Coordinates of C-alpha atoms and ligand atoms in Angstrom, one line a residue:
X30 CA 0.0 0.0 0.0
X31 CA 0.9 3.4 -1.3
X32 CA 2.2 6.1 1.8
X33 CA 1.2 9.6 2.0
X34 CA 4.4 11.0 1.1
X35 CA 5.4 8.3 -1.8
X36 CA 1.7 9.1 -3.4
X37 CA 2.0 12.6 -3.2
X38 CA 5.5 12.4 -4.8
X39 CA 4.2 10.2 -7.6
X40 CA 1.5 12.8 -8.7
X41 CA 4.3 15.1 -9.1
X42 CA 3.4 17.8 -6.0
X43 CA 6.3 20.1 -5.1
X44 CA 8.1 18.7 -2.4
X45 CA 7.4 21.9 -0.2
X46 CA 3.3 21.5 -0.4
X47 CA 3.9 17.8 0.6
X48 CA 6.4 18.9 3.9
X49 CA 3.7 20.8 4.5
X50 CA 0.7 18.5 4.5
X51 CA 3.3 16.0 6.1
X52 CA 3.1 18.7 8.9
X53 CA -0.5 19.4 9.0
X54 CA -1.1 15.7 9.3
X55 CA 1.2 15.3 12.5
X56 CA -1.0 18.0 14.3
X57 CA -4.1 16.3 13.5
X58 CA -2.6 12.7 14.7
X59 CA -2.3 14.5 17.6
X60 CA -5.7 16.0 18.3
X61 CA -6.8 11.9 17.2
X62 CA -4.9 11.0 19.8
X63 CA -6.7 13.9 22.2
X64 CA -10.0 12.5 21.1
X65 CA -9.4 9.1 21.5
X66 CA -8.1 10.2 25.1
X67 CA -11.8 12.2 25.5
X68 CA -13.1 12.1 29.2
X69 CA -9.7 10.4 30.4
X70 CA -8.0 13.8 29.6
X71 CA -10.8 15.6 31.1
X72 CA -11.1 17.7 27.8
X73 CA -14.7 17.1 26.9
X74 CA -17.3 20.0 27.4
X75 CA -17.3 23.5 27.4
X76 CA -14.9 25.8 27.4
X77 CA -16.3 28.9 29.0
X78 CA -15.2 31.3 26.0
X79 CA -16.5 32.4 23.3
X80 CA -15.1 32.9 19.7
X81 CA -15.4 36.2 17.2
X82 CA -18.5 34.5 16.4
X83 CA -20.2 34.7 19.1
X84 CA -20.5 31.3 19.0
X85 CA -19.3 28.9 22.3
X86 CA -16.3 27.2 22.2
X87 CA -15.7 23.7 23.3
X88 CA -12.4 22.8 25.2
X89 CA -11.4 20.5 22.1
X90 CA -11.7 23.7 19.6
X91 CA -9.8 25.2 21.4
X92 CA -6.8 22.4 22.1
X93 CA -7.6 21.2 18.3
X94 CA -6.4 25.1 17.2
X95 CA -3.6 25.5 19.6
X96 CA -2.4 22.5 18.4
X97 CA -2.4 23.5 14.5
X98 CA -0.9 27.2 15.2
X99 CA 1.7 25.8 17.1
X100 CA 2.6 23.5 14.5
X101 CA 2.0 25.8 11.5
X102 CA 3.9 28.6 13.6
X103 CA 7.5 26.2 13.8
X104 CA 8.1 25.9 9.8
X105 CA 9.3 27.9 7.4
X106 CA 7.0 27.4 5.3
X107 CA 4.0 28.9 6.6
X108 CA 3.7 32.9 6.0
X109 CA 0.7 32.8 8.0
X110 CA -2.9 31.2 9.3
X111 CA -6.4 32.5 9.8
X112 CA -8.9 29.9 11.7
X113 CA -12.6 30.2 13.1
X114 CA -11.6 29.9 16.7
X115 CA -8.9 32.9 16.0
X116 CA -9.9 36.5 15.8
X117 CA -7.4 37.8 13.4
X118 CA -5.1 36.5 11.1
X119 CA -1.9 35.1 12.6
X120 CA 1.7 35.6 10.9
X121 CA 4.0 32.7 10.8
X122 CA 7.4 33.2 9.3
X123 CA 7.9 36.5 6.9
X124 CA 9.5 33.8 3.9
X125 CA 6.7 31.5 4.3
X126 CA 5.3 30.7 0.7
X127 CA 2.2 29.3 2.0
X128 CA -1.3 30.7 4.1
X129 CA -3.1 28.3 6.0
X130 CA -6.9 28.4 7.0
X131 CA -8.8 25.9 8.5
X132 CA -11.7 24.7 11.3
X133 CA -9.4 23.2 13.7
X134 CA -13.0 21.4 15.1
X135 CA -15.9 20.7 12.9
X136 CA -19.2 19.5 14.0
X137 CA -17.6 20.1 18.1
X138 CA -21.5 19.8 19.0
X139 CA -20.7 16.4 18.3
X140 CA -17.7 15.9 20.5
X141 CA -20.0 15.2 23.6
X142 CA -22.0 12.4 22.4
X143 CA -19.3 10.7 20.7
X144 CA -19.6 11.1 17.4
X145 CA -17.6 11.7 14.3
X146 CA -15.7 15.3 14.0
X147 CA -13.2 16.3 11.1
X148 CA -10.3 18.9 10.7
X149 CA -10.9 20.7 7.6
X150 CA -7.7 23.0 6.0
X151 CA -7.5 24.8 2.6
X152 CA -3.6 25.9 1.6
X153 CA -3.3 29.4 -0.8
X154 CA -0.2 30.9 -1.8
X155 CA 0.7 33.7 0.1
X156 CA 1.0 37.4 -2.0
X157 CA 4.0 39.3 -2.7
X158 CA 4.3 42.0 -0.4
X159 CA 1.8 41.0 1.2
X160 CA 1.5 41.0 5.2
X161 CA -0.1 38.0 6.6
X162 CA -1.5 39.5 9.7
X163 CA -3.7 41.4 7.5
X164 CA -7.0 39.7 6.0
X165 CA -6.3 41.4 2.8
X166 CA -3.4 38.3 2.1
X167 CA -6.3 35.6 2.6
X168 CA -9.1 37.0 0.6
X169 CA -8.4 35.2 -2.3
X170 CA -11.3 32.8 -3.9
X171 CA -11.5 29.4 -3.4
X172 CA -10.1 28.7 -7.0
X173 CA -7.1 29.9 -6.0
X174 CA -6.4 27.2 -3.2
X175 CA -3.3 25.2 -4.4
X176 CA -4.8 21.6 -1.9
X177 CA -7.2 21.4 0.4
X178 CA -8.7 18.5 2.3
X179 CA -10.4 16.6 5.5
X180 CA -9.3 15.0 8.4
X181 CA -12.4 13.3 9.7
X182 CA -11.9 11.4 13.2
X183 CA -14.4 8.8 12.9
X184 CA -13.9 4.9 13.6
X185 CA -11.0 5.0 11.2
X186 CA -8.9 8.4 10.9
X187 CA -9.3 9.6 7.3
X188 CA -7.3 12.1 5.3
X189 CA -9.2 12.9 2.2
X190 CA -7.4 15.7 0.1
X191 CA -7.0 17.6 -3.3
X192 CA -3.9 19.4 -4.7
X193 CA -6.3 19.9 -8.3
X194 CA -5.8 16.2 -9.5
X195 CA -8.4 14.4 -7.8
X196 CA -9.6 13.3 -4.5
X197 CA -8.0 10.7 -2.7
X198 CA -8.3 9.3 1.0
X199 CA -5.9 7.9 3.2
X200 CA -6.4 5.7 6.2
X201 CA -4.3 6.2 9.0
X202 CA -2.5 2.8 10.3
X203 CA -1.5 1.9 13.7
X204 CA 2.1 2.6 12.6
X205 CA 1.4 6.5 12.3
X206 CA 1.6 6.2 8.4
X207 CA -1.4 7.4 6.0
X208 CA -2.2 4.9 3.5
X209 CA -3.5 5.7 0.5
X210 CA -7.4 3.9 0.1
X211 CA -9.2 4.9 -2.1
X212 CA -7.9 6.5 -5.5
X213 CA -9.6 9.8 -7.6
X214 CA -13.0 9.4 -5.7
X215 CA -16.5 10.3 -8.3
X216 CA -19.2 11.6 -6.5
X217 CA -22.2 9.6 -8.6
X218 CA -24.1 12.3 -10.5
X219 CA -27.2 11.5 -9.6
X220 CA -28.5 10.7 -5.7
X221 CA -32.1 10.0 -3.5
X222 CA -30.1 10.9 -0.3
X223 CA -30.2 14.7 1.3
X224 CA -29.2 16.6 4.2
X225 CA -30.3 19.5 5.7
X226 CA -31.6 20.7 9.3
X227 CA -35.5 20.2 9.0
X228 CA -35.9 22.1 12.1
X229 CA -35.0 25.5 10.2
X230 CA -37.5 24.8 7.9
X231 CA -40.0 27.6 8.8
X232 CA -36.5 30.3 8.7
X233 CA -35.8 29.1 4.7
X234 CA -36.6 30.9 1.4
X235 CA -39.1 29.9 -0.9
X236 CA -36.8 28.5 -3.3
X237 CA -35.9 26.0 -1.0
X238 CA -39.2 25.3 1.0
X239 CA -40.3 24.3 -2.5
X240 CA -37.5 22.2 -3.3
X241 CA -37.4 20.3 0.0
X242 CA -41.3 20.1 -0.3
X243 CA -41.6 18.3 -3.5
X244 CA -38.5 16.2 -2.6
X245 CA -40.9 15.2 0.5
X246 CA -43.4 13.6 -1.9
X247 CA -41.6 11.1 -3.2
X248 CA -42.3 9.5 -6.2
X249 CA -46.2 11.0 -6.6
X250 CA -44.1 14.5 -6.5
X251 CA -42.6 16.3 -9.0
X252 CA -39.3 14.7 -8.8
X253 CA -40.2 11.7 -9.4
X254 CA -38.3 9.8 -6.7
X255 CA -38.3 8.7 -3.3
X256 CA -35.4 10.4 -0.9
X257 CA -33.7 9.4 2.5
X258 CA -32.4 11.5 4.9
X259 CA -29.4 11.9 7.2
X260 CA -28.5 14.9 9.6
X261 CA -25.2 14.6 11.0
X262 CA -24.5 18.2 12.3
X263 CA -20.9 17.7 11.2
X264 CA -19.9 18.7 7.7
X265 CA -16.9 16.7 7.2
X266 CA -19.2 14.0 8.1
X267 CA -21.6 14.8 5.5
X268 CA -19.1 15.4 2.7
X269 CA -17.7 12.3 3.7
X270 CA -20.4 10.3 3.0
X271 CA -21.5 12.4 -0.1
X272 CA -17.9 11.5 -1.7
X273 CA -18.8 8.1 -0.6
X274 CA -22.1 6.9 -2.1
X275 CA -23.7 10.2 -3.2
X276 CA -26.4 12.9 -1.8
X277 CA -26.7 16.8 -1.6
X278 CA -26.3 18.9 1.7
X279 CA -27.6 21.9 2.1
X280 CA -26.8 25.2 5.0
X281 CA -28.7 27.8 3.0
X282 CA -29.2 31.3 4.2
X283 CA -32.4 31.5 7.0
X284 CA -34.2 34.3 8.4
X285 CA -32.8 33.8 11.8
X286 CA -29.7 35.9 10.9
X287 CA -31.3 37.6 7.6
X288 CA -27.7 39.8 7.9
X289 CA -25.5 36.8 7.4
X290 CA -25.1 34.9 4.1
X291 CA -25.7 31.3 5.7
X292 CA -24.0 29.8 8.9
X293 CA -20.7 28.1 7.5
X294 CA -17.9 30.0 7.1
X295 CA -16.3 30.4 3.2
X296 CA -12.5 30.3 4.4
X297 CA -12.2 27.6 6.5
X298 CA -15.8 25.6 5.2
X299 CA -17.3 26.6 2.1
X300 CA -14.0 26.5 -0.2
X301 CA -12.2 23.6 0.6
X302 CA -15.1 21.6 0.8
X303 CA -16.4 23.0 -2.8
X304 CA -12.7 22.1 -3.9
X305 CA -13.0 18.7 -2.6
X306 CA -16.6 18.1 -4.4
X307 CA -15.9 19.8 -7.9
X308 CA -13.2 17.7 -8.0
X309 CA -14.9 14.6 -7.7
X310 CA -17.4 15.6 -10.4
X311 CA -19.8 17.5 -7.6
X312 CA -21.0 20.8 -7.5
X313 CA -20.9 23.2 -4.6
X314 CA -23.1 26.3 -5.3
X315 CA -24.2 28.8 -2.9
X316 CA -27.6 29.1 -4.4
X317 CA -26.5 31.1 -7.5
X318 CA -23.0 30.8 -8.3
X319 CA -20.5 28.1 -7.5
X320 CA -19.1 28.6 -4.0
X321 CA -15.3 29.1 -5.2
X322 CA -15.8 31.8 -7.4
X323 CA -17.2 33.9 -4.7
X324 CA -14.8 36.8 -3.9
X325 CA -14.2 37.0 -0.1
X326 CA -14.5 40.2 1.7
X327 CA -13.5 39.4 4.7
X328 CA -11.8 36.1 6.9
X329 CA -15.2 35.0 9.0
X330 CA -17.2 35.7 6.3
X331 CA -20.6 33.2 6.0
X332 CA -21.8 31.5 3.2
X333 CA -24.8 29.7 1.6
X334 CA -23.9 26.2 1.0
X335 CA -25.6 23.3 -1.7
X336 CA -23.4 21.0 -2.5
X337 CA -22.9 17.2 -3.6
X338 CA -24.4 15.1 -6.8
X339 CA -24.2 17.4 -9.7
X340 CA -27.5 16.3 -11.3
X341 CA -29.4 17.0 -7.9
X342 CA -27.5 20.5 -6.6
X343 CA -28.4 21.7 -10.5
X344 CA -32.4 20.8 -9.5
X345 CA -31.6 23.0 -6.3
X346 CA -29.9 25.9 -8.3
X347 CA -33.1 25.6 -11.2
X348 CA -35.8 25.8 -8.3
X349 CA -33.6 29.6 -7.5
X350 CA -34.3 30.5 -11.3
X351 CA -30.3 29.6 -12.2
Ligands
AHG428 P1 -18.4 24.0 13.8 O1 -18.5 22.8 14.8 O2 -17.1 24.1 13.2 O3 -19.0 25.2 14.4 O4 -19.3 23.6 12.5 C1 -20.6 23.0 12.7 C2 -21.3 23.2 11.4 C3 -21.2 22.0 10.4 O5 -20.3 21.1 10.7 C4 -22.6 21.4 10.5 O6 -23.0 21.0 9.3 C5 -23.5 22.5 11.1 O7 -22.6 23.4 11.7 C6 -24.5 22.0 12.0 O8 -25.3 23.0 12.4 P2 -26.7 22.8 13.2 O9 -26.3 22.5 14.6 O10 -27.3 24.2 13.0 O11 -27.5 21.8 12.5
MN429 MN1 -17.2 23.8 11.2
MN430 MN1 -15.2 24.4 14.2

């Protein structure tokens, strides 16, 4: 079985970008090894802060991000990092060619009960001149990302990444080693299978009341087909399973925060995960255009996110008029 490291080599990636994920890997081995630990290390629950968010933060977001800036911050490599449990962009080392963003912690409601959480990191090139404790460095679009990927802490540990030539997933052995498992992964075009948090239903637009009604009626409804459900209320879970066998997800915008785009965040969610999907022959839109082309304004900004089977997220985008 093909390693990390030998696999990346063989598809030709510049020895630098695979240092680099080489290094982002070892700090997520190591928040593994903190969840496998859990209640033993006494690191479960809340953390009594808060993040620029607003949004609670649970001790393992918080260990999971001190663990990546403290890796990312000891290598040349790294100009600098921005991350949803960080208020500003953090500088790294002035020569650094590369800018890091990432969830340290996706899906942390989850961490309590037990269930599958993920890593998720997106790698740009860092600007000339640029000064990477500035947003301005990072607001690049997601088409810009040179990899980007998944770490999803599950009942195996599972690196699934991009560097633009394919998706590909990596089990990590007993040994410490990734291994590669599954090679240039197709999301099938076609799917019965969503996601979405039914109990925001009453906060959506029309566009996708509608859609999620007819979906509802099965095969005596417009579409013609009878759907399953699954809410995991972890997105690397989602996308996991999407690359897997199929499906759609769905985190549009609501009327609980009308202000806000949708709840996920475009740096550290939105983009690498649209990265990972178009790849595989998916589409990630955010209602009207795909997610990556969307010009960022700003590090924390939200977006609307559709994304998964091509066939089904163009139904979605035709029921907005696109
Ligand atoms: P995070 O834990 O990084 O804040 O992200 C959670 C996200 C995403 O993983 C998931 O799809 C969604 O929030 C779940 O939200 P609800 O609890 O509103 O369903
Ligand atoms: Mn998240
Ligand atoms: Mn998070």
């Amino acid at each position: 079985m093909l390693r990390l490291t030998q696999f990346l080599k063989q598809q030709e990636t510049p020895a630098d970008l695979i240092e680099l994920v080489n290094l982002l890997m070892a700090a997520c081995k190591e928040i593994d090894g903190k969840l496998q630990d859990g209640a033993l290390a006494g690191i479960l629950g809340a953390a009594e802060t808060e993040n620029v968010q607003g949004e609670t933060q649970k001790k393992l977001d918080v260990i999971a991000n001190d663990i990546l800036k403290l890796t990312l911050s000891n290598t040349n490599l790294v100009a600098g990092l921005a991350s949803e449990e960080e208020d500003d962009p953090v500088a790294c080392d002035p020569e650094g060619k590369f800018l890091v963003t990432f969830d340290p912690l996706d899906g942390s409601s989850n961490i309590d009960i037990n269930v599958s959480v993920g890593t998720i990191f997106s790698i740009l090139e860092a600007p000339n001149d640029s000064d990477p404790a500035q947003q301005a460095a990072y607001l690049q679009s997601g088409r810009k990302q040179v990899a980007a990927g998944y770490v999803l802490y599950g009942p195996s540990c599972i690196l699934v990444m991009t560097t633009g030539n394919g998706v590909h997933m990596f089990t990590l052995g007993s040994n410490g080693e990734f291994y590669l498992t599954r090679e240039s992964v197709q999301v099938p075009q076609t799917t019965k299978e969503f996601a979405i948090n039914m109990s925001n239903q009453r906060f959506w637009d029309q566009p996708v009341k509608d859609y999620v009604a007819d979906l509802l009626q099965g095969e005596e409804g417009p579409l013609g087909k009878r759907y399953n459900m699954r809410w995991i209320a972890s997105m690397v879970a989602e996308v996991h399973r999407i690359l897997t066998r199929g499906g759609i997800f769905m985190y549009p915008w609501d009327s609980r925060a009308p202000q806000k785009p949708g709840k996920l965040r475009l740096m550290y969610e939105g983009n690498p995960m649209s990265f990972l999907i178009e790849q595989a022959g998916g589409r990630s839109v955010n209602t009207q255009i795909d997610i990556m082309d969307v010009e960022p304004e700003q590090i924390h900004e939200r977006v609307s996110v559709v994304l998964g089977s091509k066939e089904e997220v163009e139904t979605v985008l035709r029921y907005h008029g696109n």
